[in-house]
Tab-separated table of C-alpha atoms and ligand atoms in Angstrom:
chain	number	residue	atom	x	y	z
A	178	MET	CA	0.000	0.000	0.000
A	179	ALA	CA	1.168	3.521	-0.795
A	180	ASN	CA	0.600	6.148	1.882
A	181	LEU	CA	-2.747	7.761	1.090
A	182	ASN	CA	-3.002	10.050	4.156
A	183	VAL	CA	-3.461	13.740	3.414
A	184	LYS	CA	-4.123	16.750	5.625
A	185	ILE	CA	-6.452	19.713	5.217
A	186	ASN	CA	-5.327	22.053	7.948
A	187	ASP	CA	-5.717	19.954	11.141
A	188	LEU	CA	-8.073	17.536	9.473
A	189	GLU	CA	-6.415	14.194	8.777
A	190	LEU	CA	-7.903	12.121	5.967
A	191	LYS	CA	-7.002	8.444	5.640
A	192	ASN	CA	-7.179	8.935	1.890
A	193	PRO	CA	-7.993	11.902	-0.378
A	194	VAL	CA	-11.423	10.644	-1.491
A	195	MET	CA	-14.529	12.356	-0.079
A	196	THR	CA	-18.171	12.461	-1.121
A	197	ALA	CA	-19.748	15.668	-2.460
A	198	SER	CA	-22.638	17.238	-0.570
A	199	GLY	CA	-26.129	16.430	-1.817
A	200	THR	CA	-25.073	13.273	-3.636
A	201	PHE	CA	-24.431	10.864	-0.761
A	202	GLY	CA	-27.246	11.671	1.699
A	203	TYR	CA	-25.947	11.353	5.262
A	204	GLY	CA	-23.727	8.401	4.315
A	205	LEU	CA	-26.021	5.862	5.979
A	206	GLU	CA	-28.044	5.462	2.767
A	207	PHE	CA	-24.897	4.065	1.084
A	208	ALA	CA	-23.732	1.760	3.889
A	209	ASP	CA	-25.029	-1.387	2.135
A	210	PHE	CA	-23.045	-0.588	-1.011
A	211	VAL	CA	-19.671	0.694	0.124
A	212	PRO	CA	-17.625	0.405	3.350
A	213	LEU	CA	-18.018	3.928	4.729
A	214	ASN	CA	-14.842	3.628	6.824
A	215	GLU	CA	-12.782	3.370	3.630
A	216	ILE	CA	-13.840	6.839	2.477
A	217	GLY	CA	-11.579	9.745	3.485
A	218	GLY	CA	-14.517	11.993	4.379
A	219	ILE	CA	-18.273	12.162	3.942
A	220	ILE	CA	-19.726	15.609	3.285
A	221	VAL	CA	-23.383	15.368	4.147
A	222	LYS	CA	-26.419	17.108	2.655
A	223	GLY	CA	-26.633	20.886	2.716
A	224	THR	CA	-27.902	22.108	6.113
A	225	THR	CA	-29.494	25.465	6.906
A	226	LEU	CA	-30.581	27.246	10.080
A	227	GLU	CA	-34.281	26.839	9.274
A	228	PRO	CA	-35.924	23.895	7.453
A	229	ARG	CA	-36.204	24.323	3.681
A	230	GLN	CA	-38.691	22.690	1.326
A	231	GLY	CA	-36.530	22.996	-1.765
A	232	ASN	CA	-37.916	23.852	-5.200
A	233	ASP	CA	-40.968	22.456	-6.969
A	234	TYR	CA	-40.617	19.398	-9.214
A	235	PRO	CA	-39.246	18.652	-11.780
A	236	ARG	CA	-35.842	19.205	-10.210
A	237	LEU	CA	-33.641	16.934	-12.308
A	238	ALA	CA	-32.848	16.686	-16.020
A	239	GLU	CA	-30.347	14.430	-17.746
A	240	THR	CA	-27.873	16.033	-20.125
A	241	ALA	CA	-25.075	14.761	-22.347
A	242	GLN	CA	-22.399	13.487	-19.944
A	243	GLY	CA	-24.078	15.051	-16.932
A	244	MET	CA	-27.230	16.219	-15.179
A	245	LEU	CA	-28.974	19.409	-14.162
A	246	ASN	CA	-30.518	19.772	-10.708
A	247	CYS	CA	-32.441	22.469	-8.913
A	248	VAL	CA	-33.151	20.652	-5.631
A	249	GLY	CA	-32.642	23.922	-3.757
A	250	LEU	CA	-31.101	22.807	-0.451
A	251	GLN	CA	-34.091	20.836	0.832
A	252	ASN	CA	-33.382	19.859	4.447
A	253	LYS	CA	-35.043	19.788	7.862
A	254	GLY	CA	-32.833	22.420	9.429
A	255	VAL	CA	-29.827	22.330	11.737
A	256	ASP	CA	-31.736	21.568	14.948
A	257	TYR	CA	-33.276	18.486	13.362
A	258	PHE	CA	-29.819	17.479	12.149
A	259	CYS	CA	-28.288	17.838	15.618
A	260	GLU	CA	-31.089	15.974	17.394
A	261	ASN	CA	-31.974	13.245	14.901
A	262	ILE	CA	-29.270	12.719	12.286
A	263	TYR	CA	-26.100	13.328	14.283
A	264	PRO	CA	-26.758	10.490	16.775
A	265	GLN	CA	-27.046	8.087	13.824
A	266	ILE	CA	-23.858	9.167	12.041
A	267	GLN	CA	-21.517	10.126	14.876
A	268	ASN	CA	-19.892	6.703	15.056
A	269	ILE	CA	-19.187	6.274	11.359
A	270	ASP	CA	-15.433	5.746	11.238
A	271	THR	CA	-14.445	8.587	8.938
A	272	ASN	CA	-14.550	12.392	8.889
A	273	MET	CA	-18.207	13.403	8.882
A	274	ILE	CA	-18.342	16.943	7.501
A	275	VAL	CA	-21.450	19.136	7.414
A	276	ASN	CA	-22.193	21.348	4.412
A	277	VAL	CA	-23.622	24.626	5.745
A	278	SER	CA	-25.709	27.190	3.849
A	279	GLY	CA	-27.606	30.358	4.655
A	280	ASN	CA	-29.252	33.490	3.332
A	281	SER	CA	-27.157	36.033	5.258
A	282	PRO	CA	-23.750	35.984	6.989
A	283	GLU	CA	-25.618	35.799	10.294
A	284	THR	CA	-27.635	32.696	9.377
A	285	TYR	CA	-24.521	30.934	8.072
A	286	ALA	CA	-22.774	31.720	11.367
A	287	ALA	CA	-25.729	30.659	13.517
A	288	CYS	CA	-25.892	27.327	11.701
A	289	ALA	CA	-22.111	26.806	11.979
A	290	GLU	CA	-22.192	27.644	15.684
A	291	LYS	CA	-24.664	24.828	16.322
A	292	ILE	CA	-22.577	22.359	14.323
A	293	ALA	CA	-19.490	23.431	16.309
A	294	THR	CA	-21.016	21.877	19.437
A	295	LEU	CA	-21.004	18.396	17.858
A	296	ASP	CA	-17.814	16.626	18.984
A	297	LYS	CA	-17.683	14.117	16.149
A	298	ILE	CA	-17.967	16.681	13.359
A	299	PRO	CA	-14.380	17.863	12.772
A	300	ALA	CA	-15.090	20.278	9.914
A	301	ILE	CA	-17.706	22.164	7.934
A	302	GLU	CA	-17.933	22.990	4.261
A	303	VAL	CA	-19.479	26.437	3.838
A	304	ASN	CA	-21.530	26.477	0.653
A	305	ILE	CA	-21.440	29.978	-0.850
A	306	SER	CA	-22.171	28.601	-4.284
A	307	CYS	CA	-25.622	26.982	-4.539
A	308	PRO	CA	-27.133	28.228	-7.828
A	309	ASN	CA	-30.632	26.933	-7.020
A	310	VAL	CA	-31.934	29.164	-4.240
A	311	LYS	CA	-33.575	32.576	-4.598
A	312	SER	CA	-31.860	34.338	-1.709
A	313	GLY	CA	-28.357	33.704	-0.474
A	314	GLY	CA	-26.478	30.691	-1.759
A	315	MET	CA	-24.548	31.614	-4.858
A	316	ALA	CA	-25.164	35.324	-4.337
A	317	PHE	CA	-22.370	35.306	-1.733
A	318	GLY	CA	-19.977	33.278	-3.827
A	319	VAL	CA	-19.903	35.524	-6.879
A	320	THR	CA	-18.249	38.587	-5.354
A	321	CYS	CA	-15.148	38.896	-3.204
A	322	GLU	CA	-17.059	41.076	-0.726
A	323	GLY	CA	-19.931	38.597	-0.403
A	324	ALA	CA	-17.600	35.642	0.066
A	325	ALA	CA	-15.505	37.531	2.609
A	326	SER	CA	-18.569	38.581	4.611
A	327	VAL	CA	-19.718	34.975	5.084
A	328	VAL	CA	-16.249	33.599	5.884
A	329	LYS	CA	-15.635	36.393	8.392
A	330	ALA	CA	-18.949	35.791	10.200
A	331	VAL	CA	-18.457	32.022	10.334
A	332	ARG	CA	-14.801	32.279	11.392
A	333	LYS	CA	-15.830	34.260	14.485
A	334	VAL	CA	-17.882	31.359	15.823
A	335	TYR	CA	-16.365	28.264	14.220
A	336	HIS	CA	-12.847	27.223	15.243
A	337	LYS	CA	-12.509	23.774	13.716
A	338	THR	CA	-11.607	23.226	10.045
A	339	MET	CA	-13.579	25.460	7.671
A	340	ILE	CA	-13.636	24.557	3.980
A	341	VAL	CA	-15.370	27.138	1.759
A	342	LYS	CA	-17.087	25.810	-1.369
A	343	LEU	CA	-16.697	28.078	-4.370
A	344	SER	CA	-18.887	28.788	-7.364
A	345	PRO	CA	-17.631	28.332	-10.926
A	346	ASN	CA	-20.198	30.902	-12.116
A	347	VAL	CA	-17.757	33.791	-11.765
A	348	THR	CA	-15.268	35.729	-13.839
A	349	ASN	CA	-12.200	35.013	-11.719
A	350	ILE	CA	-12.479	32.211	-9.160
A	351	ALA	CA	-8.914	32.768	-7.918
A	352	ASP	CA	-9.884	36.244	-6.642
A	353	ILE	CA	-12.800	34.757	-4.662
A	354	ALA	CA	-10.502	32.059	-3.224
A	355	ARG	CA	-7.999	34.711	-2.114
A	356	ALA	CA	-10.795	36.691	-0.425
A	357	CYS	CA	-11.817	33.569	1.528
A	358	GLU	CA	-8.214	32.827	2.520
A	359	ALA	CA	-7.757	36.406	3.734
A	360	GLU	CA	-10.734	36.048	6.112
A	361	GLY	CA	-9.395	32.832	7.630
A	362	ALA	CA	-10.789	29.950	5.560
A	363	ASP	CA	-8.687	26.821	6.162
A	364	SER	CA	-9.377	25.399	2.713
A	365	VAL	CA	-11.475	25.977	-0.399
A	366	SER	CA	-13.369	23.338	-2.349
A	367	LEU	CA	-14.394	23.716	-5.975
A	368	ILE	CA	-16.433	23.484	-8.055
A	369	ASN	CA	-20.104	23.621	-7.224
A	370	THR	CA	-22.412	23.211	-10.217
A	371	LEU	CA	-22.327	25.358	-13.362
A	372	MET	CA	-25.584	27.165	-14.136
A	373	GLY	CA	-27.393	25.640	-17.091
A	374	MET	CA	-30.760	25.035	-18.724
A	375	ALA	CA	-32.598	22.282	-20.589
A	376	VAL	CA	-35.707	22.595	-22.797
A	377	ASP	CA	-38.631	20.250	-23.535
A	378	ILE	CA	-39.395	21.157	-27.151
A	379	GLU	CA	-42.777	19.362	-27.227
A	380	LYS	CA	-44.076	21.324	-24.242
A	381	ARG	CA	-42.088	24.399	-25.303
A	382	LYS	CA	-41.050	24.756	-21.692
A	383	PRO	CA	-37.903	24.481	-19.612
A	384	MET	CA	-37.322	20.995	-18.172
A	385	LEU	CA	-36.787	22.347	-14.651
A	386	SER	CA	-39.386	24.031	-12.429
A	387	ILE	CA	-37.259	27.138	-11.858
A	388	ARG	CA	-35.995	27.164	-15.476
A	389	THR	CA	-32.321	26.880	-14.621
A	390	GLY	CA	-30.298	24.359	-12.653
A	391	GLY	CA	-26.773	23.320	-11.784
A	392	LEU	CA	-24.817	21.178	-14.227
A	393	SER	CA	-22.670	18.376	-12.790
A	394	GLY	CA	-21.045	15.147	-13.935
A	395	PRO	CA	-18.278	14.349	-16.458
A	396	ALA	CA	-19.273	17.282	-18.702
A	397	VAL	CA	-17.913	19.784	-16.161
A	398	LYS	CA	-14.561	18.100	-15.461
A	399	PRO	CA	-12.325	20.136	-17.799
A	400	VAL	CA	-13.757	23.391	-16.411
A	401	ALA	CA	-13.291	22.171	-12.839
A	402	LEU	CA	-9.709	21.053	-13.476
A	403	ARG	CA	-8.769	24.417	-14.934
A	404	MET	CA	-10.287	26.222	-11.945
A	405	VAL	CA	-8.582	23.939	-9.418
A	406	TYR	CA	-5.270	24.567	-11.157
A	407	ASP	CA	-5.837	28.353	-11.092
A	408	VAL	CA	-6.889	28.414	-7.435
A	409	ALA	CA	-4.094	26.084	-6.267
A	410	HIS	CA	-1.627	28.558	-7.749
A	411	ALA	CA	-3.362	31.556	-6.160
A	412	VAL	CA	-3.688	30.511	-2.478
A	413	LYS	CA	-1.521	28.821	0.155
A	414	ILE	CA	-4.352	26.934	1.876
A	415	PRO	CA	-5.180	23.388	0.699
A	416	VAL	CA	-7.607	23.031	-2.198
A	417	VAL	CA	-10.261	20.320	-2.474
A	418	GLY	CA	-11.122	19.499	-6.097
A	419	LEU	CA	-14.364	18.187	-7.531
A	420	GLY	CA	-16.507	18.259	-10.638
A	421	GLY	CA	-17.077	15.268	-12.883
A	422	ILE	CA	-14.796	12.788	-11.132
A	423	SER	CA	-15.895	9.231	-11.867
A	424	ASN	CA	-12.729	7.123	-11.734
A	425	ALA	CA	-9.210	7.058	-10.288
A	426	LYS	CA	-7.660	8.636	-13.374
A	427	ASP	CA	-9.961	11.657	-13.030
A	428	ALA	CA	-9.060	11.944	-9.340
A	429	ILE	CA	-5.320	11.795	-10.060
A	430	GLU	CA	-5.713	14.591	-12.634
A	431	PHE	CA	-7.184	16.816	-9.900
A	432	LEU	CA	-4.409	15.897	-7.452
A	433	MET	CA	-1.761	16.710	-10.060
A	434	CYS	CA	-3.459	20.070	-10.726
A	435	GLY	CA	-3.001	20.925	-7.050
A	436	ALA	CA	-5.926	19.422	-5.114
A	437	THR	CA	-4.964	17.920	-1.750
A	438	ALA	CA	-8.208	15.934	-1.674
A	439	ILE	CA	-11.110	15.339	-4.023
A	440	GLU	CA	-14.886	14.866	-3.775
A	441	ILE	CA	-17.126	12.637	-5.858
A	442	GLY	CA	-20.705	13.709	-6.555
A	443	THR	CA	-22.880	12.680	-9.493
A	444	ALA	CA	-20.882	9.463	-10.063
A	445	ASN	CA	-22.366	8.086	-6.802
A	446	PHE	CA	-25.761	7.932	-8.534
A	447	ILE	CA	-24.334	5.718	-11.275
A	448	ASP	CA	-22.173	3.491	-9.061
A	449	PRO	CA	-22.737	3.744	-5.292
A	450	ALA	CA	-19.370	2.040	-4.670
A	451	VAL	CA	-17.397	4.467	-6.848
A	452	THR	CA	-15.607	6.100	-3.880
A	453	LYS	CA	-13.917	2.855	-2.822
A	454	LYS	CA	-13.014	2.058	-6.427
A	455	VAL	CA	-11.410	5.480	-6.847
A	456	LYS	CA	-9.484	5.106	-3.571
A	457	ASP	CA	-8.216	1.646	-4.565
A	458	GLY	CA	-7.436	2.886	-8.077
A	459	ILE	CA	-5.317	5.762	-6.766
A	460	ASN	CA	-3.330	3.270	-4.687
A	461	ASP	CA	-2.899	0.933	-7.666
A	462	TRP	CA	-1.624	3.770	-9.850
A	463	LEU	CA	0.849	4.934	-7.195
A	464	GLU	CA	2.165	1.389	-6.716
A	465	ALA	CA	2.431	0.788	-10.467
A	466	HIS	CA	4.488	3.974	-10.791
A	467	GLY	CA	6.688	3.344	-7.747
A	468	VAL	CA	5.271	6.335	-5.823
A	469	LYS	CA	5.216	5.650	-2.077
A	470	ASP	CA	3.151	8.632	-0.930
A	471	VAL	CA	0.152	10.301	-2.591
A	472	ASN	CA	1.435	13.678	-1.393
A	473	GLU	CA	4.252	13.369	-3.943
A	474	ILE	CA	1.841	13.805	-6.860
A	475	ILE	CA	-0.183	16.674	-5.384
A	476	GLY	CA	0.540	19.757	-7.481
A	477	ALA	CA	2.863	17.803	-9.799
A	478	ILE	CA	1.729	20.020	-12.685
A	479	GLN	CA	3.411	23.394	-12.298
B	231	LIG	C1	-28.615	16.418	-6.696
B	231	LIG	C2	-27.498	17.304	-6.233
B	231	LIG	C3	-27.591	17.969	-5.008
B	231	LIG	C4	-26.564	18.792	-4.564
B	231	LIG	N1	-26.662	19.417	-3.351
B	231	LIG	C5	-25.621	20.172	-2.887
B	231	LIG	C6	-25.665	20.761	-1.578
B	231	LIG	O1	-26.611	20.574	-0.809
B	231	LIG	N2	-24.603	21.517	-1.201
B	231	LIG	C7	-23.504	21.732	-2.003
B	231	LIG	O2	-22.568	22.416	-1.616
B	231	LIG	N3	-23.439	21.162	-3.244
B	231	LIG	C8	-24.454	20.395	-3.686
B	231	LIG	N4	-24.381	19.805	-4.936
B	231	LIG	C9	-23.166	20.029	-5.766
B	231	LIG	C10	-22.179	18.867	-5.616
B	231	LIG	O3	-21.771	18.702	-4.281
B	231	LIG	C11	-20.943	19.073	-6.509
B	231	LIG	O4	-20.333	20.293	-6.187
B	231	LIG	C12	-21.301	19.094	-7.999
B	231	LIG	O5	-22.301	18.160	-8.299
B	231	LIG	C13	-20.076	18.833	-8.902
B	231	LIG	O6	-19.506	17.562	-8.643
B	231	LIG	P1	-19.873	16.245	-9.523
B	231	LIG	O7	-19.710	16.619	-10.962
B	231	LIG	O8	-18.908	15.191	-9.052
B	231	LIG	O9	-21.287	15.909	-9.203
B	231	LIG	C14	-25.402	18.967	-5.390
B	231	LIG	C15	-25.307	18.297	-6.620
B	231	LIG	C16	-26.330	17.474	-7.046
B	231	LIG	C17	-26.179	16.750	-8.367
């Protein structure tokens, strides 16, 4: 076995493979398909201060090499999470990370503060990039000022590892990453979904209830790789890469572009055991190439 351990600030991952929020439930739903303790980290569903119903249906549309979704952060709120979900997931033997969202810096911080009280949650991922909600979400992730305001508010109350999830729907993602780093983010993850649209020509209507949705899956990988490369060269904090990863080769591309860890999203819907296969595949590649430690390939592309 090659060494697969990586670190994001103080957060130690047994391997660089994590699950992307919104695509792996709370982990428990996948326990029959994949050994959860072999995943480096599980980033659970987006959580907000108040419960959210999400958007009307239809919320999903298939596209060439990907999918569009406009789920809209449906969840039962942070109090429900703390009381009902946390007791069920706290003993899963990996890093359980909560994805936090809000509609103002204050609601992000209030949600993060509640999560901070949970001993077995070592980190949060702050989602400033959801394209599918009317207020908040991506609005914060598309300007340096908006991103900074959320990171600053959360940093005041949250002292464990804070990963900030960035939007690709911007002109210069490296500037947004630098703004997050300046306010004390421990890491940035990217990319969230790219805004897109699909049309039903028979009905002469958009496929999705709110017209637009977020594009994910293999179609977005080249865009995500380019952004990870740009951001990894713009900040000193560790970068988490995602967008279209569905096998070990994809994951290694992200690591070489500068990601310390990666997340897998849409591919979980196609193969619920993909995370373990990617982890094993990274190890196989390292062994086949005589590389003893995964950290040696991180940022290999200058
Ligand atoms: C159905 C669905 C729900 C999602 N929900 C969330 C969410 O709650 N929070 C979040 O930060 N990202 C969410 N995302 C975005 C993914 O975590 C990920 O950033 C994106 O899908 C790109 O990765 P992929 O191509 O591997 O899927 C969601 C994506 C999908 C497809």
